[in-house]
Short mmCIF file of C-alpha atoms and ligand atoms in Angstrom, two decimals:
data_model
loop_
_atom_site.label_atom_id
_atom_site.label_comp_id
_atom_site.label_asym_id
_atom_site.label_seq_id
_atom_site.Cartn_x
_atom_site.Cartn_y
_atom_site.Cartn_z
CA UNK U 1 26.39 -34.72 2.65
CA UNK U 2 29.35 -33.06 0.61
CA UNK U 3 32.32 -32.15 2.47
CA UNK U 4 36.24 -32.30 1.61
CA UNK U 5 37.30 -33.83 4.96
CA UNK U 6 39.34 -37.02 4.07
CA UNK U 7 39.50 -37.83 7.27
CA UNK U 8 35.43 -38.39 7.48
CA UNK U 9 35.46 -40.66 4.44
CA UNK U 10 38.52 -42.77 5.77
CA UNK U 11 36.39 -43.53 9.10
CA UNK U 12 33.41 -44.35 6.93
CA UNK U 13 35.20 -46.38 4.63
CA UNK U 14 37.08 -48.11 7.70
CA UNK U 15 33.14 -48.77 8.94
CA UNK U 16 32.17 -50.60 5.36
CA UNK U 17 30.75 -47.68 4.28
CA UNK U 18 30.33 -46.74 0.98
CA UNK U 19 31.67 -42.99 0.05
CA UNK U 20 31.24 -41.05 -3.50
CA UNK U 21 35.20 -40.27 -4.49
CA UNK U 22 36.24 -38.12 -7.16
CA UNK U 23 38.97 -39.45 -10.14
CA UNK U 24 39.86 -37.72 -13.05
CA UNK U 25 37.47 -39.41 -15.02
CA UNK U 26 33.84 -39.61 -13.18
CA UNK U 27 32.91 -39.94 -9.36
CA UNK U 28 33.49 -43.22 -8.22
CA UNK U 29 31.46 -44.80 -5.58
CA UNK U 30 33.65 -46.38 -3.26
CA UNK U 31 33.93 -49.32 -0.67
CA UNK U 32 36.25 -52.00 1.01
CA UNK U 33 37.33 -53.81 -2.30
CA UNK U 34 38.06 -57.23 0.31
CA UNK U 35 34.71 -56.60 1.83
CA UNK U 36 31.57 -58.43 0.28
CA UNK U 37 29.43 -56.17 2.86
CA UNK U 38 31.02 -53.20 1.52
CA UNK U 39 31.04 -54.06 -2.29
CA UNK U 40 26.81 -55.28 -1.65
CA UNK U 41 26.23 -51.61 -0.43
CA UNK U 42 27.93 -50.23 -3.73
CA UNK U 43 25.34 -52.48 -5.62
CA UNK U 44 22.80 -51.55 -3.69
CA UNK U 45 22.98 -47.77 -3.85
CA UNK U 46 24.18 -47.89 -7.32
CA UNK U 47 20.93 -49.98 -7.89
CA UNK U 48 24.09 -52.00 -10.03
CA UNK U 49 22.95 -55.83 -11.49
CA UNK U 50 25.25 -57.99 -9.53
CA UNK U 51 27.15 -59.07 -12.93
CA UNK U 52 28.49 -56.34 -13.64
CA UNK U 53 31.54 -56.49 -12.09
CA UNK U 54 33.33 -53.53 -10.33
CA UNK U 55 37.24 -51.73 -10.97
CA UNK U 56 39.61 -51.85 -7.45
CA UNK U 57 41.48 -48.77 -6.94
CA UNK U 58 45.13 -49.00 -5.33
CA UNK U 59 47.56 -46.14 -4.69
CA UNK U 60 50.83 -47.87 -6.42
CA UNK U 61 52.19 -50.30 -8.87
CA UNK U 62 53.59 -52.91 -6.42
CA UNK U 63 50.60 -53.16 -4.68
CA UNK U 64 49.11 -55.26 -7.79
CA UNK U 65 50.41 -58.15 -6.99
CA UNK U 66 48.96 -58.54 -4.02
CA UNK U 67 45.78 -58.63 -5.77
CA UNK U 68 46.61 -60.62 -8.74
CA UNK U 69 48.26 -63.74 -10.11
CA UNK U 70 50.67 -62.50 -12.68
CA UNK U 71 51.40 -59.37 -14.39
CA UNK U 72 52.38 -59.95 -18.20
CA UNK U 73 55.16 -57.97 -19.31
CA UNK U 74 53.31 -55.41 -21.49
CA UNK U 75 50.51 -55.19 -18.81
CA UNK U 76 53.22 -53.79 -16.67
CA UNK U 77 54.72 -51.18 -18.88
CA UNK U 78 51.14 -49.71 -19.39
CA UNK U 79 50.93 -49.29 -15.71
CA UNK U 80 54.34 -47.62 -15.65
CA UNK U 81 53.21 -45.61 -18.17
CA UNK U 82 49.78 -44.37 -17.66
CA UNK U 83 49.25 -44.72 -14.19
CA UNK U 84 48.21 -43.16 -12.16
CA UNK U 85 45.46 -41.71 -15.28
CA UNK U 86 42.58 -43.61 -17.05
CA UNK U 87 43.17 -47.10 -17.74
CA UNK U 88 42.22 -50.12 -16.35
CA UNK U 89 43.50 -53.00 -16.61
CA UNK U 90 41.75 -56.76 -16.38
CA UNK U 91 44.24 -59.26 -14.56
CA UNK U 92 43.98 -62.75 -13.13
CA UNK U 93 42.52 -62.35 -9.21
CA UNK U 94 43.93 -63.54 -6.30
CA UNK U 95 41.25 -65.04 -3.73
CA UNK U 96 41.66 -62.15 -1.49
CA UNK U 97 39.55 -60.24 -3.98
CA UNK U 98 35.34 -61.64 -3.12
CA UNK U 99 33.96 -63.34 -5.80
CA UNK U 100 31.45 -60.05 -5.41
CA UNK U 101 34.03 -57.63 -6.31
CA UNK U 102 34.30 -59.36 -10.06
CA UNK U 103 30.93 -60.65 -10.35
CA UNK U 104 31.97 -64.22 -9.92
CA UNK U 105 34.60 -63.07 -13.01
CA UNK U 106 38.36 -64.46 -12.53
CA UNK U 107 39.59 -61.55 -13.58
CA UNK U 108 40.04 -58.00 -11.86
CA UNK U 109 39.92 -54.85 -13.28
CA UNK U 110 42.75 -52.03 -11.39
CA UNK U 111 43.71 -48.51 -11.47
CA UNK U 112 45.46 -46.22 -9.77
CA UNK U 113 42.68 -42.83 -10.47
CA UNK U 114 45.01 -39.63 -10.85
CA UNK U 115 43.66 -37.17 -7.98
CA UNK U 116 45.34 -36.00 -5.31
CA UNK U 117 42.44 -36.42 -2.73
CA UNK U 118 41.66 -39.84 -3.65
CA UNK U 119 45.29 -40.56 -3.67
CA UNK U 120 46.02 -39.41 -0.56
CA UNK U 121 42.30 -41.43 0.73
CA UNK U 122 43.77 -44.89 -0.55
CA UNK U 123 47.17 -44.34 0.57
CA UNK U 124 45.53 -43.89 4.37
CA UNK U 125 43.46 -47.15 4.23
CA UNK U 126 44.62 -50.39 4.72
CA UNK U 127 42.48 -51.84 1.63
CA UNK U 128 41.98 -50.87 -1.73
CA UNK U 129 38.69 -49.13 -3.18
CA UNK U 130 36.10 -50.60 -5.61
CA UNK U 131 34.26 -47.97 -7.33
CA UNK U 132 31.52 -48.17 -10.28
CA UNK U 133 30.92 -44.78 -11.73
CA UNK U 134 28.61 -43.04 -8.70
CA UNK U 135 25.19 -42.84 -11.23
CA UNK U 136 22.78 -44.99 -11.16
CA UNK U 137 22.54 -47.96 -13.31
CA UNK U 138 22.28 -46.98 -16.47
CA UNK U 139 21.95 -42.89 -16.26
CA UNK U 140 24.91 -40.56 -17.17
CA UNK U 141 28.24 -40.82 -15.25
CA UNK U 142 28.90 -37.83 -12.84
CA UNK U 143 31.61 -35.45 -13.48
CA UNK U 144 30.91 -33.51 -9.96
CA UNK U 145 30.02 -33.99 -6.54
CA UNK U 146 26.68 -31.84 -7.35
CA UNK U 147 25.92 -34.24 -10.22
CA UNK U 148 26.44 -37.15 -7.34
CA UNK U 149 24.35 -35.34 -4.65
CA UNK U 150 21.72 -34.57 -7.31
CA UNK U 151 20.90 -39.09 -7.53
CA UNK U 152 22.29 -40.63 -5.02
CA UNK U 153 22.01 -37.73 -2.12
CA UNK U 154 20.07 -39.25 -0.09
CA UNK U 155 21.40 -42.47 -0.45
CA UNK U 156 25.47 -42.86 0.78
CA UNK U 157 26.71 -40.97 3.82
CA UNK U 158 29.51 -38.96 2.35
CA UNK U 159 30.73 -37.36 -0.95
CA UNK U 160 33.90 -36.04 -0.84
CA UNK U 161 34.17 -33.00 -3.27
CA UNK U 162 37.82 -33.05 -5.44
CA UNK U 163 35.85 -30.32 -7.79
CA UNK U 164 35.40 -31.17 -11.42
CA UNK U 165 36.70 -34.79 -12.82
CA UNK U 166 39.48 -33.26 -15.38
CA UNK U 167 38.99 -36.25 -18.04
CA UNK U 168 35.41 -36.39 -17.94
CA UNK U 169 34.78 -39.86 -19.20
CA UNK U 170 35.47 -43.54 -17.95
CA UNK U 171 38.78 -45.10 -18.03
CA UNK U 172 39.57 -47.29 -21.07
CA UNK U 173 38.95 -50.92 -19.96
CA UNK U 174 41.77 -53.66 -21.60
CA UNK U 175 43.74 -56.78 -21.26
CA UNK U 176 46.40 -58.26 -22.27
CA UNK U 177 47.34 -61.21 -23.95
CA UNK U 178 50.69 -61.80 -25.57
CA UNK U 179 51.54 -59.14 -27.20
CA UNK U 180 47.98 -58.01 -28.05
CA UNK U 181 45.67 -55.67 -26.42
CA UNK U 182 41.92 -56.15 -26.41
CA UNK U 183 40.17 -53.11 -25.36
CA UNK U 184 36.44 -53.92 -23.61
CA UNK U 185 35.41 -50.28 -22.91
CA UNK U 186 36.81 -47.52 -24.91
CA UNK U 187 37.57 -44.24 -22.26
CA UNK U 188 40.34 -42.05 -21.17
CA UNK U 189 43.16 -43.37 -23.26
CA UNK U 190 42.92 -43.74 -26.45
CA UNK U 191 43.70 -46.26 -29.22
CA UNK U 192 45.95 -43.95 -30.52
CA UNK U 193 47.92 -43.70 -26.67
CA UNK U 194 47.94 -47.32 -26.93
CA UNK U 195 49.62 -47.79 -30.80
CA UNK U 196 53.00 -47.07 -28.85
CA UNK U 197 53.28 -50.13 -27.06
CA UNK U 198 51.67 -52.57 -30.25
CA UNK U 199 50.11 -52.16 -33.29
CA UNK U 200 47.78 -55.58 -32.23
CA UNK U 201 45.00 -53.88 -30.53
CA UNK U 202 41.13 -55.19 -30.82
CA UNK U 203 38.42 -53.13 -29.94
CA UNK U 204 35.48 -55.52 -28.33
CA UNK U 205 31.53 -54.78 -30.20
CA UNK U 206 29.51 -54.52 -27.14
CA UNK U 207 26.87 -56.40 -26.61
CA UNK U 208 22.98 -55.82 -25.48
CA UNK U 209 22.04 -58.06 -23.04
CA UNK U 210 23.97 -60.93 -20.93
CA UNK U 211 27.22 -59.32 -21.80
CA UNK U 212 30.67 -61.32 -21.88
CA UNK U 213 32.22 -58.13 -21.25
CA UNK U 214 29.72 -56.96 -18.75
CA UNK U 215 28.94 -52.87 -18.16
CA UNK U 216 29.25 -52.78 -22.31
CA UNK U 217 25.61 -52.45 -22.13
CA UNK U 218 24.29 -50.68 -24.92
CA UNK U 219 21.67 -48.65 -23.51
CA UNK U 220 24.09 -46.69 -20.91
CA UNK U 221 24.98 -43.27 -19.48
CA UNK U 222 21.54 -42.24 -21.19
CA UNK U 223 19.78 -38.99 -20.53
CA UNK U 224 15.97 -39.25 -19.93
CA UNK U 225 15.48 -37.09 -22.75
CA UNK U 226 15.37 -39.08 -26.14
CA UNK U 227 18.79 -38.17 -27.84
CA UNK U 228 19.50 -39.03 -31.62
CA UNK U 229 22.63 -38.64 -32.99
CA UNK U 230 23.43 -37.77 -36.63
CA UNK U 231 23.73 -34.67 -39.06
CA UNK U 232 22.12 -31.84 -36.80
CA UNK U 233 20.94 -29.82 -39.83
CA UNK U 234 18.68 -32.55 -41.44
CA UNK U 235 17.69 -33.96 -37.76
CA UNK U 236 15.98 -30.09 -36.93
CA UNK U 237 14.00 -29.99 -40.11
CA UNK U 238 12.77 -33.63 -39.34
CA UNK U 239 11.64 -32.73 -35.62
CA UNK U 240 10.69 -29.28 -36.23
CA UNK U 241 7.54 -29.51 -34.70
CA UNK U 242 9.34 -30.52 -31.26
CA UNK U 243 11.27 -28.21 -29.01
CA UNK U 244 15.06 -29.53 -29.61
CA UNK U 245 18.15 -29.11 -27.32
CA UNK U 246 21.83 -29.54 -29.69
CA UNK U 247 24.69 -31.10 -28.04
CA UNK U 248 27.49 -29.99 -31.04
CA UNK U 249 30.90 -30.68 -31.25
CA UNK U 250 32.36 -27.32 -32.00
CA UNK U 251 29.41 -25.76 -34.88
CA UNK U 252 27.33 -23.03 -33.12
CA UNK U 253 23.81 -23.32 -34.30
CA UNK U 254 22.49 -20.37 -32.47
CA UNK U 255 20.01 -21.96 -30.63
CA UNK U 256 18.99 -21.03 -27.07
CA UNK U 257 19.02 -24.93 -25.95
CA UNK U 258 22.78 -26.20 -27.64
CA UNK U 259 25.80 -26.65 -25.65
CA UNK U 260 28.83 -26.80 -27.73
CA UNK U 261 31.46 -29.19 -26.66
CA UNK U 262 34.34 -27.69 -27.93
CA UNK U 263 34.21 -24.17 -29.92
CA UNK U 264 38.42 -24.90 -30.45
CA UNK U 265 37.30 -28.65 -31.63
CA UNK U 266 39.47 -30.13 -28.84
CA UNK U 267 39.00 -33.76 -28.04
CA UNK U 268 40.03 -33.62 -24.36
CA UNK U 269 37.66 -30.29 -24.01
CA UNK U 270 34.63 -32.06 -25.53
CA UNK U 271 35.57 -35.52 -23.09
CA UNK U 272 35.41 -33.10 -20.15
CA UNK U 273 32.24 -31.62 -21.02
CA UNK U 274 30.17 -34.21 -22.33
CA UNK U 275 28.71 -35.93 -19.54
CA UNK U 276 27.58 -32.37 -17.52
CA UNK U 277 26.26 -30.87 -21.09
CA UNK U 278 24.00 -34.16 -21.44
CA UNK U 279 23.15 -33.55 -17.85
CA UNK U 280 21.87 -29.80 -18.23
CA UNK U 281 20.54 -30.64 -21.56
CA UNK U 282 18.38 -33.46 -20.26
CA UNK U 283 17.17 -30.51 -17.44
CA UNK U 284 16.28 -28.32 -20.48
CA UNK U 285 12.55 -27.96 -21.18
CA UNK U 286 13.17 -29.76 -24.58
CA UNK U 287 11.75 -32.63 -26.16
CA UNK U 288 14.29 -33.88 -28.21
CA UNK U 289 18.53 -33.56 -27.72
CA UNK U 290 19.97 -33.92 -31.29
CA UNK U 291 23.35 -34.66 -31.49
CA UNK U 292 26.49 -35.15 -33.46
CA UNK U 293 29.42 -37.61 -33.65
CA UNK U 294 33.01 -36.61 -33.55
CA UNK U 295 36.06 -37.00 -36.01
CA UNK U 296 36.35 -41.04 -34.71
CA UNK U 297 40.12 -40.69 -33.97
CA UNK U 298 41.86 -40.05 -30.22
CA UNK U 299 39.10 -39.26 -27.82
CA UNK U 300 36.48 -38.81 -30.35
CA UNK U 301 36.48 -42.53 -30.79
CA UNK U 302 35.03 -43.19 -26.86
CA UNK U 303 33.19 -40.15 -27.51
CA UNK U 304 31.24 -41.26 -30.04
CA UNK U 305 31.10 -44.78 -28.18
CA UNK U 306 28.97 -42.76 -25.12
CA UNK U 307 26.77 -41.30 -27.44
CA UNK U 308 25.85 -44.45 -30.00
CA UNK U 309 24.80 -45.94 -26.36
CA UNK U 310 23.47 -43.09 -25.10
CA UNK U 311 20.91 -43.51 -27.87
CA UNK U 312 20.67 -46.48 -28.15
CA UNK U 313 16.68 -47.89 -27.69
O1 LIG E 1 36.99 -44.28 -14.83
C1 LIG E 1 36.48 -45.27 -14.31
O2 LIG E 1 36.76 -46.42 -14.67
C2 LIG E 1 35.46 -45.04 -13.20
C3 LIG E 1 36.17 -44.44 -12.00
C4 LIG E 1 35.28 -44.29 -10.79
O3 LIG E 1 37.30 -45.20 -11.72
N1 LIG E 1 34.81 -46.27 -12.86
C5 LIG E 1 33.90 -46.84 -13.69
O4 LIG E 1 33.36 -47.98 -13.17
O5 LIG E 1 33.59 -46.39 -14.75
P1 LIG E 1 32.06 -48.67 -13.78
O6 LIG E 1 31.78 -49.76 -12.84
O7 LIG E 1 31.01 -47.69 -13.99
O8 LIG E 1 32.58 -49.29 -15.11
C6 LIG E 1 33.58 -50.28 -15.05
C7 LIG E 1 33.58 -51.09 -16.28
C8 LIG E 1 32.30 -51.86 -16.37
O9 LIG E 1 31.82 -51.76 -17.65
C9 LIG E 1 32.69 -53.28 -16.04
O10 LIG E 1 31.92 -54.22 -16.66
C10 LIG E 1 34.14 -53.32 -16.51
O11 LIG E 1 34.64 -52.04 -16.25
N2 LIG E 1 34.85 -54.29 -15.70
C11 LIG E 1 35.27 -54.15 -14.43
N3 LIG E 1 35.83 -55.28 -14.00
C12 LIG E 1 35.76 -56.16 -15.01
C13 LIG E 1 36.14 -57.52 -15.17
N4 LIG E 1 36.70 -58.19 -14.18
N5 LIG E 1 35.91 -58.11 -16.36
C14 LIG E 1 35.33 -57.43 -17.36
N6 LIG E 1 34.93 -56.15 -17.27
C15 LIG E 1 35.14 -55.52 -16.11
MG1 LIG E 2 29.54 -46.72 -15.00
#
């Protein structure tokens, strides 16, 4: 059921319910962050392998440290700065955070999401929220509560409808260490964002399979569609005997079946469309989605990161 009552999700929540929750960045599938019953439904629904741990949401800064050992100087003045917006940040847990939560990880990964509903959700509750991305495993984040509805309908009790996730992609995932930051999942803010704090920033390869830096699964947020990405021109002569959708960054190709992510060629425009194009592209009768990869700078850069795994075998 989609509905906008906060109040319904709250007593759900308060139940060890789980609830879909928009962010600025995708749904979130939400649950009692200190509850293992809670967090097991999220797997469960999600359909989630148990090691790949989950991000707690919180409502304010000084509410991290009741989660978490110690907060590093420059972890800290990221927070100030781009919280409440899309970054998360990996910290040492306190053992009032189940082993669940963070996969049997001793780390935890928090944000504070930037939407007034949610907001106003986790400052009512007397927990914080763990929420994957509200898709399941493996298939394309949602970016509405439709898109939600659409998989996991039938599923969770509640979505609560905020309207249409602003960002559009997944918060950049990161720790600290010194004076370095190591960044495990590219998203929301980019390298670029990051630059002003240090220049020592390392961008983690993902790995396949058994990840050390779980959720960097390669094969992820994929249509069901095959989708190859590379120079659109040469890719429609080679499958020109298939019926091919185009997911563009800003070139028209005049095709019936091409969604254009940003005629103006503006990162943030093409981050907020990507995931519902892919969507309504996969729903196209098409055999094929060719695609193309950004300028890698700013957003491009986790752009481009969703679409090498999107097609990835
Ligand atoms: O924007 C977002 O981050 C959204 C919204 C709902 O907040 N959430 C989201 O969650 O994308 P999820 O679970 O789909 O992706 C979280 C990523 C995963 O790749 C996970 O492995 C990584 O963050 N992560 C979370 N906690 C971690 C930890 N303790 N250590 C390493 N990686 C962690
Ligand atoms: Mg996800």
């Amino acid at each position: 059921m989609i509905g906008t009552e906060i109040e319904k999700a709250r007593e759900l929540l308060l139940q060890n319910e789980v609830v879909a929750i928009p962010t600025e960045t995708v749904y979130g599938l939400a649950g009692n962050a200190l509850s293992a019953v809670a967090v097991s439904k999220i797997f469960e629904a999600k359909n989630r392998p148990y090691f790949d741990p989950l991000i707690v949401h919180i409502s304010s800064v000084s509410e991290v440290s009741n989660y978490v050992e110690e907060i590093p100087e420059l972890a800290f003045n990221l927070m100030e700065h781009f919280w409440p917006g899309p970054l998360t940040v990996l910290l040492q847990k306190k053992s009032c955070i189940p082993d669940l939560t963070t996969s049997g990880l001793n780390e935890v990964g928090i944000r504070i999401p930037n939407h007034v509903t949610t907001l106003e959700l986790l400052k009512s509750l007397p927990f914080p929220l763990a929420a994957p991305s509200a898709n399941p495993f493996g298939y394309i984040s949602p970016t509405s509560a439709a898109h939600v509805e659409a998989q996991l309908g039938g599923k969770i009790p509640y979505i609560l409808n905020g309207g249409n996730c602003s960002v559009g992609i997944e918060s950049t995932v990161l720790r600290v260490q010194d004076n370095e930051i190591e960044i495990l999942r590219l998203g929301g803010i980019s390298v670029e964002d990051l630059q002003r704090f240090t220049s020592k920033i390392l961008i983690q390869q993902h790995s396949s399979s058994s990840p050390a830096a779980p959720g960097m699964l390669t094969n992820h947020y994929a249509p069901r569609k095959p989708i190859y990405v590379g120079n659109i021109r040469e890719m429609m002569h080679s499958f020109s005997s298939q019926k091919i959708g185009i997911l563009s960054f800003k070139e028209d190709f005049q095709m019936e079946s091409q969604r254009i992510l940003s005629m103006k060629g503006s990162f943030t425009e093409a981050a907020s469309n990507l995931f519902s194009y892919m969507r309504e592209l996969d729903q196209m009768n098409i055999d094929v989605i060719l695609a193309e990869f950004l300028p890698n700078e700013n957003l491009g850069r986790a752009i481009n990161d969703k679409l090498k795994r999107a097609s990835a075998k």
